[in-house]
XYZ file of C-alpha atoms in Angstrom:
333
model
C -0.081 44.805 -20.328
C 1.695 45.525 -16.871
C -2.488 45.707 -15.723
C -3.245 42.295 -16.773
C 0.092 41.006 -15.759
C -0.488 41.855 -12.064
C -4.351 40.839 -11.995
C -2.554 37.456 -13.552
C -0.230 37.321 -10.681
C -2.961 37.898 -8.212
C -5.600 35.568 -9.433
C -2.741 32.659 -9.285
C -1.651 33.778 -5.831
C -5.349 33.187 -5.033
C -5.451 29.839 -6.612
C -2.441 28.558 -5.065
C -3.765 29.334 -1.694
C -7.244 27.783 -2.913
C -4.849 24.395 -4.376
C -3.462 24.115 -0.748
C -6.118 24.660 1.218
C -8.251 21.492 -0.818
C -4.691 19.511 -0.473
C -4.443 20.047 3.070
C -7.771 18.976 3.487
C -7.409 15.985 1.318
C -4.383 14.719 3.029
C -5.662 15.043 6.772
C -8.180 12.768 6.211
C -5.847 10.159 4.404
C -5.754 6.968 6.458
C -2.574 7.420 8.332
C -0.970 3.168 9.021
C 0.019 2.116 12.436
C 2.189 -1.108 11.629
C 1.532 -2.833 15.225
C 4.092 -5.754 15.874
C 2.794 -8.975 17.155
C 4.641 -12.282 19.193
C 5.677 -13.974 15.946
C 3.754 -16.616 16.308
C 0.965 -16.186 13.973
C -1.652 -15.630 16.234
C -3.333 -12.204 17.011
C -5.220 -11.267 20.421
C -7.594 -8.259 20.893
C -10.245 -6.577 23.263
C -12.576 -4.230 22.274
C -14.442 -1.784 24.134
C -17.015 1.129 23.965
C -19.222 3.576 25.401
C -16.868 3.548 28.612
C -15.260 6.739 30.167
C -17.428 7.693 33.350
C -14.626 8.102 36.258
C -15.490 4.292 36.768
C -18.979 4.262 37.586
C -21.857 2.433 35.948
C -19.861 -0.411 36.549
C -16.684 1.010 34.284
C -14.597 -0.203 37.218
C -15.778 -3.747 37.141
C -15.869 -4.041 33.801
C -12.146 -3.105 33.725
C -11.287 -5.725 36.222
C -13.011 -8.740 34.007
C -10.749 -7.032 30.997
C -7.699 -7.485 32.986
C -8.447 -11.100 33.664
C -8.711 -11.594 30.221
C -6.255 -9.813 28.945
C -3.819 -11.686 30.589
C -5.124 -15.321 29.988
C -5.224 -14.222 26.339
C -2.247 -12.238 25.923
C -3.399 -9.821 23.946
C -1.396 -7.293 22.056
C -4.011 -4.179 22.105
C -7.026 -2.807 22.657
C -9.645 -1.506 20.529
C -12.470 1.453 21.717
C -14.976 2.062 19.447
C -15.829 5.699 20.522
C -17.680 7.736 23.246
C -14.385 7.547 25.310
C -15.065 10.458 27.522
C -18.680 11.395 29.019
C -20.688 13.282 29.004
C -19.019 16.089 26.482
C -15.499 14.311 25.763
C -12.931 16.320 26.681
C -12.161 20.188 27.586
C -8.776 20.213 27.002
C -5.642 18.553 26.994
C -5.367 18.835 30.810
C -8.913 17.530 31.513
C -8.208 15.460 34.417
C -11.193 13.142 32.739
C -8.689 11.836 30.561
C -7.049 10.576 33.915
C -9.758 9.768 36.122
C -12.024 8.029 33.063
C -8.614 5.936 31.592
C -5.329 6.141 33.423
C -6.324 5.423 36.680
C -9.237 2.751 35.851
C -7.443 0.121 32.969
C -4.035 -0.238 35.785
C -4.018 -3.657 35.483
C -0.561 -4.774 33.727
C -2.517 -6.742 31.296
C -3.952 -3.579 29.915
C -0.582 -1.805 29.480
C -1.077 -1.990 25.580
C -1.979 0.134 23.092
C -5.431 1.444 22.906
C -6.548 2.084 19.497
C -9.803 4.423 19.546
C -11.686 6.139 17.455
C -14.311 9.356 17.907
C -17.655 9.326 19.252
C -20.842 11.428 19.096
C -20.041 12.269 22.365
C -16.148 13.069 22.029
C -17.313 15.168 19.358
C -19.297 17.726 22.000
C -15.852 18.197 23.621
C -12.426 19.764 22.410
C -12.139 17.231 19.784
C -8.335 18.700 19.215
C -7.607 17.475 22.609
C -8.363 14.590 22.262
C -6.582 13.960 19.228
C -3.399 15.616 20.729
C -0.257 13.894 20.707
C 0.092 15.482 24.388
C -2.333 12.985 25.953
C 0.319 10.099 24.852
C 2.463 12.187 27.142
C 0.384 11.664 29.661
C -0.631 7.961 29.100
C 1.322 6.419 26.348
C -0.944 3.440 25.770
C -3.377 6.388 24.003
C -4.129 6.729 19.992
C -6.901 8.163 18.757
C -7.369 10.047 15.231
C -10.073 10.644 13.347
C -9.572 7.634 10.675
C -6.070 5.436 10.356
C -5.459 1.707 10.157
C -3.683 -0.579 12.594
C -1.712 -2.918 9.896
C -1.577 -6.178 13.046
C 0.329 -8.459 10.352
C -2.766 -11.560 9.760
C -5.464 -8.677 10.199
C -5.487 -5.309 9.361
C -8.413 -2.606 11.479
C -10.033 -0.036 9.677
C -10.478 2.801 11.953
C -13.609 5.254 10.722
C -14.863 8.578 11.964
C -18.864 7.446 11.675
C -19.806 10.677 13.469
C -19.704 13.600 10.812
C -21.988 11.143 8.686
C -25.070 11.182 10.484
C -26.971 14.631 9.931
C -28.860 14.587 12.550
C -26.023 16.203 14.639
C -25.879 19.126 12.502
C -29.121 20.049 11.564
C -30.464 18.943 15.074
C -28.067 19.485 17.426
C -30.466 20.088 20.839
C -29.196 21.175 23.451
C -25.590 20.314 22.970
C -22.702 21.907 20.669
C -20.557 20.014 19.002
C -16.951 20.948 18.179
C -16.794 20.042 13.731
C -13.542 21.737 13.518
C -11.874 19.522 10.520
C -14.836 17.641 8.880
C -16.683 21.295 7.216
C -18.056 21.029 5.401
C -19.022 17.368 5.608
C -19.900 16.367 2.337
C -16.220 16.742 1.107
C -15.093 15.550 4.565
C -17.566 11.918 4.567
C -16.503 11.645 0.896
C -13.251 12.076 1.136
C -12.562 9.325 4.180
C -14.522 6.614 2.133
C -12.449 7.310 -0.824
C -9.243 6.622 1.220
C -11.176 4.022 3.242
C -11.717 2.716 -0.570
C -7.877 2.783 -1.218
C -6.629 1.098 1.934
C -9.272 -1.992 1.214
C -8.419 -2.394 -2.102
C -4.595 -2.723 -1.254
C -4.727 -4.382 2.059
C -3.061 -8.138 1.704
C -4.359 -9.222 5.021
C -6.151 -12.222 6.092
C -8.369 -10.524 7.947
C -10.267 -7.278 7.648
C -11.715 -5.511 10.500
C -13.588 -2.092 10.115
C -14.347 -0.164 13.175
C -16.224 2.847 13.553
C -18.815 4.053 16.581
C -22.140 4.051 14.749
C -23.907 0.788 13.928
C -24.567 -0.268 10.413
C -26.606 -2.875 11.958
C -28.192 -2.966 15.229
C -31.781 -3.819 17.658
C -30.648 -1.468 20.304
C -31.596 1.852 21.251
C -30.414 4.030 17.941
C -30.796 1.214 15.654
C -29.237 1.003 11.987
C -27.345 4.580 11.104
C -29.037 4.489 7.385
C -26.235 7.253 5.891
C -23.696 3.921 6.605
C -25.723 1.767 5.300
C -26.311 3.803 2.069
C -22.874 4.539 1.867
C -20.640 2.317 3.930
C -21.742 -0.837 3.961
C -21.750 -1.853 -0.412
C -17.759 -0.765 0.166
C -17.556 -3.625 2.900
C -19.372 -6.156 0.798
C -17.154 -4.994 -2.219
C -13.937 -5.837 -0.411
C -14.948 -8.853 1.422
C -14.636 -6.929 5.036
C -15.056 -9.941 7.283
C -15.950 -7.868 11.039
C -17.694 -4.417 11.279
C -17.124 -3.688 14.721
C -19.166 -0.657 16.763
C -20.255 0.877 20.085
C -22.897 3.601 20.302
C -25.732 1.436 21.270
C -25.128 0.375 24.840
C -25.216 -3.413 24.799
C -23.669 -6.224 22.818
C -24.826 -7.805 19.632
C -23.442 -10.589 17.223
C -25.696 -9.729 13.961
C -25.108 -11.411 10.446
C -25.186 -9.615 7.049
C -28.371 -11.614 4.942
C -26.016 -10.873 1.612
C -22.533 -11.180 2.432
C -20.247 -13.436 5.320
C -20.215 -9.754 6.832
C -20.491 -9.776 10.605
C -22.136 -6.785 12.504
C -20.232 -6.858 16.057
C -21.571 -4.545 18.597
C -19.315 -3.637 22.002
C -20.603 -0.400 23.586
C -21.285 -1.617 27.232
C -18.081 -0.063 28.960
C -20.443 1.653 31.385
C -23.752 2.312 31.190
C -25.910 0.055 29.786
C -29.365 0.228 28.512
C -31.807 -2.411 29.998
C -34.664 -3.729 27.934
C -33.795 -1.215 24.987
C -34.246 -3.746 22.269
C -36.643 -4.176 18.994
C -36.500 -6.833 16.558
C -34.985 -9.559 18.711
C -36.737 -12.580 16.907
C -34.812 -11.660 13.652
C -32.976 -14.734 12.159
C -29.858 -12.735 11.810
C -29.528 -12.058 15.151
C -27.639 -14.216 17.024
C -26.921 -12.738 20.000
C -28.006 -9.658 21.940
C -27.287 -8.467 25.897
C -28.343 -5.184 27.459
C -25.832 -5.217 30.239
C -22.041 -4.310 30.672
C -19.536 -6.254 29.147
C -16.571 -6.225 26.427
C -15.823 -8.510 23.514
C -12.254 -10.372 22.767
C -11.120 -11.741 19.674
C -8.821 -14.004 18.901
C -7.125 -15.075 15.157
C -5.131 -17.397 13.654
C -4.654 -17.384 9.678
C -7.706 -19.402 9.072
C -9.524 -19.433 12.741
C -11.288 -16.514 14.109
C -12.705 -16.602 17.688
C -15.189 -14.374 18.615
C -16.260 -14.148 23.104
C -18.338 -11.408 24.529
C -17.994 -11.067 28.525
C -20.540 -9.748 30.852
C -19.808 -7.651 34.171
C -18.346 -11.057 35.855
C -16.787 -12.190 33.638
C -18.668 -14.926 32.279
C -18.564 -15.616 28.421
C -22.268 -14.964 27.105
C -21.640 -15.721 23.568
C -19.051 -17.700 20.931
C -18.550 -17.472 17.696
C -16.098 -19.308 15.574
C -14.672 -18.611 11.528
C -12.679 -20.674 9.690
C -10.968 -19.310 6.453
C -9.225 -21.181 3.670
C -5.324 -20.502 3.042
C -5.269 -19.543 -0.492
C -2.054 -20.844 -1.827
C 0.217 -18.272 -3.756
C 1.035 -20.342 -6.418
C-alpha cells in the first residue's frame, strides 16, 4: 500500500509539472490588450510601416522624413510596423546598438514620438528574438512595443497583432543558410493553433467599429513571395467569419491595395521602409488589384465611425493611391 501510495504521489507530481508546463504555454500566447487612448474626438490617425530597419539606408532615412511630414499634418496617435524591424538577422541582444542606429536615431522627428506598435518578422526571428521582445528596449526608447501577438484596443478600431512567422514551414524544414531563434513557438503546431484560437476569442468579443489584423506575411499579394498559402488555409476563413475589414502586412517589399473576391476584406500591403524590390511583380492585370508600387513608401490611415481613409506615400512624399470606406452606424436600439 505505502508502494503504490508513493508511485501515486510521484506520477501526480509529474502531472502537475506536465498541467503547468501546457498552461504556461497556453497563456503566453493569449492576446495580451493595449487600451491606447485617443483625442476624444472620434477620429483615429495611424501610419504603418514595414520592412524598414537598415541604419537608414536604402532610403530608410527619407522615408522617415516624408513620415514626419505626415505625421504631423495628420496628427496621428501611433504607429504600426508590420515586421522585419531589424536587418539583416534582427537583433543580438538587448544592447544591439541596431536597435539605436535602425530606430532611435532615424524616426526623431516630434511627430513620430508615439507609440510604435510592431510585430515579428522572418527576419527578427534569425536574431535574439527575446531581445527584442524585452521590456528593456522600452528603457531605451519608450515609443517601442513589440510581442509576439496582442491587440491595440484604439476605442473606434481595434488592431489585431499576429505572429505570421512560425506558420510558414518553409523556415523550419528549409532553413538555408540562416538559423532562426523558435524559442517559444515549439513545437509549432500547438503554438500556430493556439494564437488563432485566442485570435478567434478576441474577434468574436471585440465591439469595435473597425477591425484591423496585422501580421508580416501576406495573405494576398503580386510581389516577390506572393500569397503565404498556410494563412490562407488557416487565417483568412477566421477574417471573413468576423467581418475583419483591413488585413494589413509587410514582407513583400512594395505597396499593394488588393480586394478579397468573397468578402469587403481588404489586403493592405506596407513593406517599403527600405529596400524595395523593383519590377518584382506577377499578376498585375488582376481585377482585384487596385494598386501596386515597387518603390519606398508608407501607408496612413485615417477613421471616423463610418469613414475610413486609406493614402499610401512614396519616397517624396507624394500620395500614389486613395481609398475611401464608408460604414453604416448601426443603431443600438
Amino acid at each position: 500500500m505505502a508502494k503504490f501510495s508513493k508511485n501515486s504521489m510521484v506520477l501526480c507530481f509529474w502531472l502537475a509539472i506536465v498541467f503547468v508546463m501546457l498552461s504556461s504555454a497556453s497563456a503566453s500566447t493569449r492576446l495580451k490588450k493595449f487600451d491606447h487612448p485617443t483625442k476624444g474626438d472620434g477620429t483615429l490617425n495611424f501610419l504603418v510601416i514595414g520592412d524598414w530597419g537598415r541604419r537608414g539606408t536604402y532610403n530608410q532615412s527619407h522615408i522617415a522624413h516624408q513620415m514626419a511630414k505626415v505625421g504631423e499634418k495628420l496628427d496621428i496617435d501611433f504607429v504600426l510596423s508590420t515586421g522585419d524591424n531589424f536587418y539583416d538577422n534582427g537583433l543580438t541582444g538587448i544592447h544591439d546598438t541596431n536597435f539605436v542606429e535602425s530606430f532611435t536615431n532615424i524616426y526623431t522627428a516630434k511627430s513620430l514620438q508615439k507609440k510604435w506598435y510592431s510585430v515579428l518578422g522572418n527576419h527578427d526571428y534569425r536574431g535574439n528574438v527575446e531581445a527584442q521582445l524585452s521590456p528593456y528596449l522600452r528603457k531605451i526608447d519608450s515609443r517601442w512595443i513589440c510581442l509576439r501577438s496582442f491587440v491595440v484596443n484604439a476605442e473606434i478600431a481595434e488592431i489585431f497583432m499576429v505572429d505570421t512567422t512560425p506558420f510558414e514551414s518553409k523556415y523550419f524544414t528549409d532553413p538555408k543558410d540562416h538559423t532562426y531563434d523558435w524559442r517559444g513557438v515549439i513545437p509549432t503546431n500547438m503554438y500556430t493553433a493556439s494564437v488563432l484560437k485566442e485570435l478567434e476569442k478576441a474577434l468574436s468579443e471585440s465591439t469595435a467599429k473597425w477591425k484591423i489584423v496585422l501580421g508580416h506575411h501576406a495573405i494576398r499579394s503580386i510581389g516577390h513571395h506572393g500569397d503565404t498559402q498556410s494563412l490562407v488555409d488557416r487565417l483568412l476563413p477566421m477574417l471573413r467569419a468576423y467581418d475583419v475589414d483591413f488585413y494589413m502586412n509587410g514582407h513583400d517589399h512594395c505597396l499593394e491595395h488588393i480586394s478579397d473576391t468573397e468578402s469587403p476584406l481588404q489586403f493592405l500591403v506596407s513593406g517599403a521602409g527600405s529596400k524595395a524590390w523593383r519590377g518584382d511583380v506577377n499578376g498585375l492585370n488582376r481585377e482585384d488589384v487596385h494598386f501596386f508600387h515597387d518603390g519606398q513608401g508608407f501607408m496612413s490611415v485615417e477613421l471616423t465611425p463610418t469613414e475610413a481613409e486609406i493614402k499610401y506615400y512614396d519616397v517624396f512624399g507624394t500620395v500614389r493611391h486613395r481609398w475611401n470606406r464608408s460604414k453604416l452606424l448601426h443603431s443600438s436600439m
